mmCIF file of C-alpha atoms and ligand atoms in Angstrom:
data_model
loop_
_atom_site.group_PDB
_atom_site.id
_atom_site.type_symbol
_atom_site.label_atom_id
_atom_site.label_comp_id
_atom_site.label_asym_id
_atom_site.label_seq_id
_atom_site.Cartn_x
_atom_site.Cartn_y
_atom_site.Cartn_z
ATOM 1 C CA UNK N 1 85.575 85.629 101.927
ATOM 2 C CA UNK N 2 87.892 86.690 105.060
ATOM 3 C CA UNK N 3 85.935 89.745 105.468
ATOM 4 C CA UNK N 4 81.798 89.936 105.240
ATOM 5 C CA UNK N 5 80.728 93.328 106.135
ATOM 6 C CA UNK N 6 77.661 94.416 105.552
ATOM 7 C CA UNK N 7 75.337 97.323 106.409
ATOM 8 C CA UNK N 8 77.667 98.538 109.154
ATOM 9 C CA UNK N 9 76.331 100.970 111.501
ATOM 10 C CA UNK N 10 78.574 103.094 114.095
ATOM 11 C CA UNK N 11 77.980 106.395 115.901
ATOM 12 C CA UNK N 12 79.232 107.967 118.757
ATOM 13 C CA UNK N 13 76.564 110.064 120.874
ATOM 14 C CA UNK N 14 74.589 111.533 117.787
ATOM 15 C CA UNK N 15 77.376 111.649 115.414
ATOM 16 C CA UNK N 16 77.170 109.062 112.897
ATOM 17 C CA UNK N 17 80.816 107.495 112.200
ATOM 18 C CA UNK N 18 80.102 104.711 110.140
ATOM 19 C CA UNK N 19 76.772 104.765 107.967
ATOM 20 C CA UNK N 20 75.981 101.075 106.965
ATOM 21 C CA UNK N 21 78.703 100.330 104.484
ATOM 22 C CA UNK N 22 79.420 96.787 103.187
ATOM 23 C CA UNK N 23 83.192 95.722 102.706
ATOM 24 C CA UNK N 24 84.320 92.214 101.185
ATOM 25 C CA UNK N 25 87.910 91.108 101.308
ATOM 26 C CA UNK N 26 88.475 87.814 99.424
ATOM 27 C CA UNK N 27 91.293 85.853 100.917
ATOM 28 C CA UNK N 28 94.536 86.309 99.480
ATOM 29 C CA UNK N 29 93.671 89.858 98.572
ATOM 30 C CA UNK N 30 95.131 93.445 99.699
ATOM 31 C CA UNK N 31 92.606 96.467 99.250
ATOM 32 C CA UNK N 32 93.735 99.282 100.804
ATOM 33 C CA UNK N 33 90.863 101.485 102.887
ATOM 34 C CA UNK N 34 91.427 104.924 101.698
ATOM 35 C CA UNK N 35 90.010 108.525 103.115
ATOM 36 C CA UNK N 36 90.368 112.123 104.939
ATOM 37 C CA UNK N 37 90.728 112.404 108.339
ATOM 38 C CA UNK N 38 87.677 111.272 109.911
ATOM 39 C CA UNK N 39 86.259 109.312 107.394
ATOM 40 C CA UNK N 40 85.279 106.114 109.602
ATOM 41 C CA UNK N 41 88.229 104.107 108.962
ATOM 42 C CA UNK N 42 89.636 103.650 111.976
ATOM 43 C CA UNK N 43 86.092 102.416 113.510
ATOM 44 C CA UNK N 44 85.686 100.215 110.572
ATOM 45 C CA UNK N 45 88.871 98.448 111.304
ATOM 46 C CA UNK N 46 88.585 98.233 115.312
ATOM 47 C CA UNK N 47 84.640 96.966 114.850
ATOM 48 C CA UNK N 48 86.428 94.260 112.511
ATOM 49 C CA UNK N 49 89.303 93.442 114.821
ATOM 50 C CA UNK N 50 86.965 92.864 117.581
ATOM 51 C CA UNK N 51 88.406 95.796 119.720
ATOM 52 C CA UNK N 52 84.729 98.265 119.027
ATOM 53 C CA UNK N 53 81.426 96.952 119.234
ATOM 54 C CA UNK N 54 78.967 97.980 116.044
ATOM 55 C CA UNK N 55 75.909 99.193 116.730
ATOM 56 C CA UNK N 56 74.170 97.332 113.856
ATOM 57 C CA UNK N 57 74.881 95.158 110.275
ATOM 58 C CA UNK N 58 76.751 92.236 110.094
ATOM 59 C CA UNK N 59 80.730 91.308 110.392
ATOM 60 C CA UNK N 60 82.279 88.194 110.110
ATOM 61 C CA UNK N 61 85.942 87.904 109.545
ATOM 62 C CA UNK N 62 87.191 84.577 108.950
ATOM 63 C CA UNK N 63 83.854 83.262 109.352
ATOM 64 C CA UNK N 64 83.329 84.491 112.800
ATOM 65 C CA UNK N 65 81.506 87.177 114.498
ATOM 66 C CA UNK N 66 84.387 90.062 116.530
ATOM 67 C CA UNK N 67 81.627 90.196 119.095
ATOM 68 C CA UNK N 68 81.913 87.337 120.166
ATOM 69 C CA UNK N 69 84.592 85.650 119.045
ATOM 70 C CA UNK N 70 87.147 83.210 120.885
ATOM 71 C CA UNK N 71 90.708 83.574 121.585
ATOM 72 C CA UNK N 72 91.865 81.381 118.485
ATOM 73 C CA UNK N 73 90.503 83.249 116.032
ATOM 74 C CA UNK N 74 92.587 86.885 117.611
ATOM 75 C CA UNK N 75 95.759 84.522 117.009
ATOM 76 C CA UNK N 76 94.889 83.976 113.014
ATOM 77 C CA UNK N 77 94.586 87.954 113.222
ATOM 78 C CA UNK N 78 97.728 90.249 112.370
ATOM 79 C CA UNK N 79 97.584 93.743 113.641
ATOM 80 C CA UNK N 80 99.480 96.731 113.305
ATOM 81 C CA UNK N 81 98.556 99.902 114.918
ATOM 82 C CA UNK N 82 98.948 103.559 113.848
ATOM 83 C CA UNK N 83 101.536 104.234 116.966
ATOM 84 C CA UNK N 84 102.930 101.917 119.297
ATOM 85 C CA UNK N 85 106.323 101.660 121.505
ATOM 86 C CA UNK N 86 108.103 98.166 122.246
ATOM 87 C CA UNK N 87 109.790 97.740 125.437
ATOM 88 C CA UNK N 88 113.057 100.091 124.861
ATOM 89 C CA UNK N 89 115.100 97.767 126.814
ATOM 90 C CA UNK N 90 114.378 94.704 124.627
ATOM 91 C CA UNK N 91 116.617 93.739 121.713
ATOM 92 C CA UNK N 92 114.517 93.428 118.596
ATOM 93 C CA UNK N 93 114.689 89.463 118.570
ATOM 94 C CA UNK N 94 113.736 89.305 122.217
ATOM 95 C CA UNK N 95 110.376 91.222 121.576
ATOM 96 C CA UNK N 96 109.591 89.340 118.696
ATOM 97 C CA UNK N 97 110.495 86.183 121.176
ATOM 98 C CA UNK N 98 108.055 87.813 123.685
ATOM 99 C CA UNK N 99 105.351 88.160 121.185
ATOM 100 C CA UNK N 100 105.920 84.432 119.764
ATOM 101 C CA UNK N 101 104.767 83.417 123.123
ATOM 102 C CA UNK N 102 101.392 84.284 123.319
ATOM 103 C CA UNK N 103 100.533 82.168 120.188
ATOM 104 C CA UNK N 104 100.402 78.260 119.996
ATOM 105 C CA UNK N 105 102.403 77.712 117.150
ATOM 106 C CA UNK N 106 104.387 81.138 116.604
ATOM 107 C CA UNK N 107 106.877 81.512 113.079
ATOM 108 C CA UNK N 108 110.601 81.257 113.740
ATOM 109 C CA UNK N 109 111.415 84.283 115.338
ATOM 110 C CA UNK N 110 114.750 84.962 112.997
ATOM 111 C CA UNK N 111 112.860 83.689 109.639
ATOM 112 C CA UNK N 112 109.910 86.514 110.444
ATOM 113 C CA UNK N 113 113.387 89.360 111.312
ATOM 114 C CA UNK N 114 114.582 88.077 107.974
ATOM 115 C CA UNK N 115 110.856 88.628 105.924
ATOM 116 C CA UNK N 116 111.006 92.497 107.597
ATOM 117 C CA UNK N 117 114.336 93.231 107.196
ATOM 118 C CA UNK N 118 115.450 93.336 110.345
ATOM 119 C CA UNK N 119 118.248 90.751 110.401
ATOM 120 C CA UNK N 120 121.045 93.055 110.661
ATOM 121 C CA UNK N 121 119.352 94.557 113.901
ATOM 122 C CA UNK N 122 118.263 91.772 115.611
ATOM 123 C CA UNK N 123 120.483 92.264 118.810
ATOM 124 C CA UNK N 124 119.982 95.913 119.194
ATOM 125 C CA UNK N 125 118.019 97.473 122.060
ATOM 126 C CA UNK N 126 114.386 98.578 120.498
ATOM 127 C CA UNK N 127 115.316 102.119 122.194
ATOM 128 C CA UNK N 128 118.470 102.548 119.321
ATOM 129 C CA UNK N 129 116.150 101.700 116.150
ATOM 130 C CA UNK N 130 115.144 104.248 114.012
ATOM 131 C CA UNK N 131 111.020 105.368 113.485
ATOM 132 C CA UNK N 132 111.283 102.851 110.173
ATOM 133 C CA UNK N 133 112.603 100.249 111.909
ATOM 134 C CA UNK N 134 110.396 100.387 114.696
ATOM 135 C CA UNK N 135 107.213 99.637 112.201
ATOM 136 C CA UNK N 136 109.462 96.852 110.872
ATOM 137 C CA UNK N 137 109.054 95.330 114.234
ATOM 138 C CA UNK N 138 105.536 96.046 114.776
ATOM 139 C CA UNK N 139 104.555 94.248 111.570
ATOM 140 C CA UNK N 140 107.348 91.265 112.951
ATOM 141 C CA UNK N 141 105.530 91.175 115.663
ATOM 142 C CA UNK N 142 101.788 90.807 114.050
ATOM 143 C CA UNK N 143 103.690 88.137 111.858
ATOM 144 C CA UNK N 144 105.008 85.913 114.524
ATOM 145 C CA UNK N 145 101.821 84.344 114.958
ATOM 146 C CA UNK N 146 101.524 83.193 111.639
ATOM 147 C CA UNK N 147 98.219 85.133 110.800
ATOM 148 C CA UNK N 148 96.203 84.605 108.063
ATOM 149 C CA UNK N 149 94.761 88.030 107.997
ATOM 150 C CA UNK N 150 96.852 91.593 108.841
ATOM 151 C CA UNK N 151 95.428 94.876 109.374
ATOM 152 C CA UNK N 152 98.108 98.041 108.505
ATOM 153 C CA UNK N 153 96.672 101.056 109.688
ATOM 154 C CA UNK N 154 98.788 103.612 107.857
ATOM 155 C CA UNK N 155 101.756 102.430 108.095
ATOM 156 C CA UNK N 156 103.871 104.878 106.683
ATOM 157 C CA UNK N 157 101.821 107.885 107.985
ATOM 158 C CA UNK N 158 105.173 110.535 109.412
ATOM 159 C CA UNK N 159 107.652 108.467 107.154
ATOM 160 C CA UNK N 160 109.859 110.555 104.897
ATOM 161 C CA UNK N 161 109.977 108.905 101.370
ATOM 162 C CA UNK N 162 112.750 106.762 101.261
ATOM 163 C CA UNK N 163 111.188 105.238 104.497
ATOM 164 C CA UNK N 164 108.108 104.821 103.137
ATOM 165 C CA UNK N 165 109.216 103.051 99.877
ATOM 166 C CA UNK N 166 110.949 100.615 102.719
ATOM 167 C CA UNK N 167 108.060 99.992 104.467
ATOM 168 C CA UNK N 168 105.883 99.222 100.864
ATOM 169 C CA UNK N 169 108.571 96.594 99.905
ATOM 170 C CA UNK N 170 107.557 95.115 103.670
ATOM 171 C CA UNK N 171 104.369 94.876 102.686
ATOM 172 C CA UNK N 172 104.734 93.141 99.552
ATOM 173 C CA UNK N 173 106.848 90.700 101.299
ATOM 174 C CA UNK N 174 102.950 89.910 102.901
ATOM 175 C CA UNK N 175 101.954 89.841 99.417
ATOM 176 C CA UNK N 176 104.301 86.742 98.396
ATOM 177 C CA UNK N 177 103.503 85.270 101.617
ATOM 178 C CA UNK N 178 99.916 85.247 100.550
ATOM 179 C CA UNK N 179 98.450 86.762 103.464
ATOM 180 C CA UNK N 180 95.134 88.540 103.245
ATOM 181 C CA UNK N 181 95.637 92.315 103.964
ATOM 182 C CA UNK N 182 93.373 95.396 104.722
ATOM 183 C CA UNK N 183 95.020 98.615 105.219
ATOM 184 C CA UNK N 184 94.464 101.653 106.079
ATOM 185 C CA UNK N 185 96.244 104.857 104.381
ATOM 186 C CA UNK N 186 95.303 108.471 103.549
ATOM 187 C CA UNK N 187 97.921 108.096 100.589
ATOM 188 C CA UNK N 188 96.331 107.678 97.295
ATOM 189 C CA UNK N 189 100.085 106.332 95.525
ATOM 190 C CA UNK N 190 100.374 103.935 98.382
ATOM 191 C CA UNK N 191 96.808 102.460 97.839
ATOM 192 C CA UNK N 192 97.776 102.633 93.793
ATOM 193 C CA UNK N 193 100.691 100.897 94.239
ATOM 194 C CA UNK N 194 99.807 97.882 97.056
ATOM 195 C CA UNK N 195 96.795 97.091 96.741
ATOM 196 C CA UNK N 196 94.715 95.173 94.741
ATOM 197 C CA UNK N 197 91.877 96.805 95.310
ATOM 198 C CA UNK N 198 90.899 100.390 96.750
ATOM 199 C CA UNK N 199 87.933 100.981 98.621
ATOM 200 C CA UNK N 200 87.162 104.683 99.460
ATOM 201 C CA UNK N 201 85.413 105.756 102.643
ATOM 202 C CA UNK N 202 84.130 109.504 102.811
ATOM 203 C CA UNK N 203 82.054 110.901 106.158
ATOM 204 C CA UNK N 204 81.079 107.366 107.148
ATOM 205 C CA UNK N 205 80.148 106.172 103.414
ATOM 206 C CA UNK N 206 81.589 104.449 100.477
ATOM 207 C CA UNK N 207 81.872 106.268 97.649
ATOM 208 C CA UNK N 208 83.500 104.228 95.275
ATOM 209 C CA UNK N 209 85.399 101.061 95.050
ATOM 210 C CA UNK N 210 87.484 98.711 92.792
ATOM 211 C CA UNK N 211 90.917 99.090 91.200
ATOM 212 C CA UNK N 212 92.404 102.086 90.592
ATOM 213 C CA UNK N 213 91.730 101.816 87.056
ATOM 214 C CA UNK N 214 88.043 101.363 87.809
ATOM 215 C CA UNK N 215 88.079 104.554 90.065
ATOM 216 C CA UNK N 216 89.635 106.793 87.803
ATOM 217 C CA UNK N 217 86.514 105.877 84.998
ATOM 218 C CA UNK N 218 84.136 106.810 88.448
ATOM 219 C CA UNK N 219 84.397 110.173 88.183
ATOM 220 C CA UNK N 220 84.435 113.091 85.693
ATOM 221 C CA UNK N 221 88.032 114.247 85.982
ATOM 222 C CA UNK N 222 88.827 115.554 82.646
ATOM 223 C CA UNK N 223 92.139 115.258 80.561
ATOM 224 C CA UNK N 224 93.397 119.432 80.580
ATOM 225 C CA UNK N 225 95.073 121.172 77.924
ATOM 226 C CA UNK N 226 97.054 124.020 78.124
ATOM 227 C CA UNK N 227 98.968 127.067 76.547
ATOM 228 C CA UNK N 228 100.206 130.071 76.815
ATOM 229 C CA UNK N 229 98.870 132.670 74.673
ATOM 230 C CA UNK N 230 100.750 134.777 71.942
ATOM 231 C CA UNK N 231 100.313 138.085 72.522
ATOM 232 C CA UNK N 232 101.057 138.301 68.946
ATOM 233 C CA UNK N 233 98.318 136.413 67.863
ATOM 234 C CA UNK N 234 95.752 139.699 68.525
ATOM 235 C CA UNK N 235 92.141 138.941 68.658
ATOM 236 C CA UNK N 236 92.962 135.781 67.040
ATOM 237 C CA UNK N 237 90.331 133.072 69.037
ATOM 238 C CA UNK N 238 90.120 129.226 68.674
ATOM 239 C CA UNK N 239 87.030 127.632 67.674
ATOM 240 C CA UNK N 240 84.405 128.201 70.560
ATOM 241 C CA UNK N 241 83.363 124.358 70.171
ATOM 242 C CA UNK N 242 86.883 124.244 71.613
ATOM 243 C CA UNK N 243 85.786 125.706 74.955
ATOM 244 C CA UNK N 244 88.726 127.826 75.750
ATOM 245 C CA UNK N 245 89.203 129.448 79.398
ATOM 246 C CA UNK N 246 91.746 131.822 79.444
ATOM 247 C CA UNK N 247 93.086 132.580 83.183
ATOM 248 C CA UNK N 248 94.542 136.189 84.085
ATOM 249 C CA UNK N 249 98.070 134.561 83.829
ATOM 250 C CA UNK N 250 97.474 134.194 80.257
ATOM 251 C CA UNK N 251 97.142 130.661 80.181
ATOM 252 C CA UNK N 252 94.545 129.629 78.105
ATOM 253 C CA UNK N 253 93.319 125.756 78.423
ATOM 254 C CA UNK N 254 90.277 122.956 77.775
ATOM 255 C CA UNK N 255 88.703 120.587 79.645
ATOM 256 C CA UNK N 256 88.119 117.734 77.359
ATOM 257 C CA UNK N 257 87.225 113.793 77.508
ATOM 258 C CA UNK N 258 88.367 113.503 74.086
ATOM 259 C CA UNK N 259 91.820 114.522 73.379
ATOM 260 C CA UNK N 260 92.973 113.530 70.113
ATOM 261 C CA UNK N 261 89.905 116.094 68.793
ATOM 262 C CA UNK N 262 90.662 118.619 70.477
ATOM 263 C CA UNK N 263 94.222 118.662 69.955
ATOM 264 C CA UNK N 264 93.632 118.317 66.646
ATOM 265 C CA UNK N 265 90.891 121.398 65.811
ATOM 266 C CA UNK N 266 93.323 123.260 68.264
ATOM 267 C CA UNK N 267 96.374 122.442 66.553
ATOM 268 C CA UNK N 268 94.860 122.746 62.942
ATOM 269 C CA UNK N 269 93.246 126.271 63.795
ATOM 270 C CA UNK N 270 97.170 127.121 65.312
ATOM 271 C CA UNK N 271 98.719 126.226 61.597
ATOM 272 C CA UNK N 272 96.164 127.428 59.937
ATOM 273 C CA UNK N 273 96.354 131.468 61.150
ATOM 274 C CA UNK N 274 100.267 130.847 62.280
ATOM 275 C CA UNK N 275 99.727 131.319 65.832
ATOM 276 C CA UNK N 276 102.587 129.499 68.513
ATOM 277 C CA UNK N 277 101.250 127.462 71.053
ATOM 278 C CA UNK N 278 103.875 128.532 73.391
ATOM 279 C CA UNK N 279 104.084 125.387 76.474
ATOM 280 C CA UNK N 280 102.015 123.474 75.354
ATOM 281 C CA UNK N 281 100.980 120.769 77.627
ATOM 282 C CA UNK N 282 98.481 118.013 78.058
ATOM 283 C CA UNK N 283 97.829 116.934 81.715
ATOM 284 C CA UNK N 284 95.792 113.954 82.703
ATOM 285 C CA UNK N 285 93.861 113.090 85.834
ATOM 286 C CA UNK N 286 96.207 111.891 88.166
ATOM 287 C CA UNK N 287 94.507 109.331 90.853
ATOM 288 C CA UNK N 288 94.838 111.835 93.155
ATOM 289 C CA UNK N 289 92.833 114.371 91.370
ATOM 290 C CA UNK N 290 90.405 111.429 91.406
ATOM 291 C CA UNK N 291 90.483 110.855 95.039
ATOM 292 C CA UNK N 292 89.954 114.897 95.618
ATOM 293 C CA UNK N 293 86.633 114.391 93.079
ATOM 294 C CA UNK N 294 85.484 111.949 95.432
ATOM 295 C CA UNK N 295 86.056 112.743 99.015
ATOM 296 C CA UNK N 296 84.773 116.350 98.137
ATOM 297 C CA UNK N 297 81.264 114.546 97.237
ATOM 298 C CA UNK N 298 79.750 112.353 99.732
ATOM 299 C CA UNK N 299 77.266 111.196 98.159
ATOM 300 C CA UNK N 300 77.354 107.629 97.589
ATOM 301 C CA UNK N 301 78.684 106.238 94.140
ATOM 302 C CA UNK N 302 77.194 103.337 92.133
ATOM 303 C CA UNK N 303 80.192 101.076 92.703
ATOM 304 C CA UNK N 304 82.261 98.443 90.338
ATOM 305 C CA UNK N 305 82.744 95.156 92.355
ATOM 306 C CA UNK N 306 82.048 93.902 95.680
HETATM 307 P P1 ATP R 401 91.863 109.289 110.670
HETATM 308 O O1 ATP R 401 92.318 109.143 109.256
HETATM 309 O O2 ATP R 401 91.999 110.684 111.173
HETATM 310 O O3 ATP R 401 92.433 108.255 111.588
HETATM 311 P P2 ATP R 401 89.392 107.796 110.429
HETATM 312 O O4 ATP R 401 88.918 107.680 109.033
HETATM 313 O O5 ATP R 401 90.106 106.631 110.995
HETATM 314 O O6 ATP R 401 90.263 109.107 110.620
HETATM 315 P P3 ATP R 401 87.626 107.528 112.686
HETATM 316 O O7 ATP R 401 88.729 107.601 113.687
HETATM 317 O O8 ATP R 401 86.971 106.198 112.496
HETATM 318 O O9 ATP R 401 88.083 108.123 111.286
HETATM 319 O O10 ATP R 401 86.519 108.587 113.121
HETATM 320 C C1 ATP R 401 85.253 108.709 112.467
HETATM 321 C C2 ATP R 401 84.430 109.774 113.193
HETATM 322 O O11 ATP R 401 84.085 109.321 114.504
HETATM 323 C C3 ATP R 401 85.173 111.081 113.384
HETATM 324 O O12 ATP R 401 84.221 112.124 113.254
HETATM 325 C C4 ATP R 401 85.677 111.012 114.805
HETATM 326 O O13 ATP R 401 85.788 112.306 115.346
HETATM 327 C C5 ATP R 401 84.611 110.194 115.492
HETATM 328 N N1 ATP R 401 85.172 109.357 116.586
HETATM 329 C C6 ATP R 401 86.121 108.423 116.454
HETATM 330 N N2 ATP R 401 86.371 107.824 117.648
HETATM 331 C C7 ATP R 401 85.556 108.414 118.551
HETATM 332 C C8 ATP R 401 85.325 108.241 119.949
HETATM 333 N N3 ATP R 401 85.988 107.313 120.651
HETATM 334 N N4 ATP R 401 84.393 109.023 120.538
HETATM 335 C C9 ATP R 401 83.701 109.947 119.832
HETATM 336 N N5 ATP R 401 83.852 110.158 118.498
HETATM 337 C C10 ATP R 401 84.761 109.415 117.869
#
């Protein structure tokens, strides 16, 4: 495991940030830390990185305690913070250069430009690159030491989308370099579509983990049929087993866990008295309708996988 967390306990004054959560991050693997604002993720990630002392559980990350761990182990460690400026004066190779220097056996500083992107602008001044690029260099920077573990926290957080589907093909560059990865993200696509593995943080707790695939059978979020009604069907009404809600826009739907039924009593009942069903539509739960279920309820989940 690169990351052994277990019964982590945080609070500031009397508020309680983190609430004794475990976390396991196998190497190789990317699971993306997902929740609101405030959710602990942020004092997860600096307890892990060494930078926040925990005020009880366990942490090891690459085998070794944050608290007290020695300088090697911060050089095996990648990290990538929310916001940060490099020096605006620097050209993008010469940060990276800078950076390469506090390690003892830094990448090539124009093979990690080439893994980000950043080839084209590796003579420019830092001041002329755009928001985008500027992450590209952060992340060159927390490669040049050849780390076997990176933390992202939200890395695309402000980007519009064509700069965030930049940055995700960045990180799957880490991917094929087979470099562990936590991140952080408040995006429920991004964790969908990087990670391995999702774990969801809510008020300090976990509330459910594993792939998205595993969260999305977690909660009740219900597949939702709709129509709009024919005011030329009268007083006509489907079967009640049906459970129809009608709204005041006149669109009538059901909740239901089992479609093909329901479409087909709805549908038969339809034929059977001539009625239209005008826009029809069937809408499943997205992942982010399963993210809403379970950030709006604390209360912790039984959970898939470690
Ligand atoms: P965000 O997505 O907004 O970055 P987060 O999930 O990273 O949120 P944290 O920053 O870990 O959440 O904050 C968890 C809780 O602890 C919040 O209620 C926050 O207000 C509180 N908190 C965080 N840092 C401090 C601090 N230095 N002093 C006091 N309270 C803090």
């Amino acid at each position: 495991m690169t990351i052994e967390v277990e019964g982590l306990i945080k609070g500031y004054g009397d508020r309680v940030a983190v609430n004794g959560i475990d976390l396991h991050v196998a190497e190789g693997e990317i699971v993306a830390f997902l929740g609101p604002n405030g959710a602990g993720k942020t004092t997860t990630i600096e307890i892990l990185e060494g930078f926040r002392k925990r005020d009880g559980g366990s942490v090891r990350v690459l085998g070794v305690d944050p608290d007290t761990a020695p300088l090697e182990w911060l050089e095996r460690i990648g990290i990538v913070l929310q916001e940060s400026e490099p020096i605006p004066e620097l050209s993008a190779r010469e940060a990276v250069t800078q950076h390469a220097a506090y390690y003892g056996h830094p990448r090539n500083v124009d093979e990690v430009l080439d893994i980000v992107g950043l080839t084209d602008k590796a003579d420019q001044r830092t001041r002329k690159l755009s928001g985008g690029q500027k992450r590209r260099l952060d992340l060159a920077q927390a490669l040049v030491g050849n780390p076997d573990l990176v933390f992202l926290d939200e890395p695309t957080t402000g980007f519009d989308p064509s700069a965030r589907r930049e940055s995700w093909d960045m990180i799957e560059a880490l991917r094929s370099l087979g470099k562990t990865v936590l991140l952080t993200t408040h995006y429920m696509d991004e964790a969908e579509r990087l990670s391995d593995r999702i774990v969801v943080i809510a008020e300090g707790n976990i509330v459910a983990r594993g792939t998205a695939a595993d969260l999305a059978t977690q909660v009740n979020a219900t597949t939702r049929i709709s129509w709009r009604v024919d005011p030329g069907a009268g007083a006509a009404t489907p079967p009640s087993k049906l459970r129809v809600v009608v709204d005041n826009q006149g669109i009538a739907s059901i909740s239901t866990d089992d479609v093909t039924s329901a479409l087909r009593a709805l549908t038969g009942w339809a034929l059977d008295i001539g009625v239209e069903l005008q826009d029809l539509q069937v809408r499943r739960p997205t992942l982010e309708d399963v993210y809403l279920a379970l950030t709006d309820d604390t209360t912790p989940s039984t959970t898939v996988d470690g």
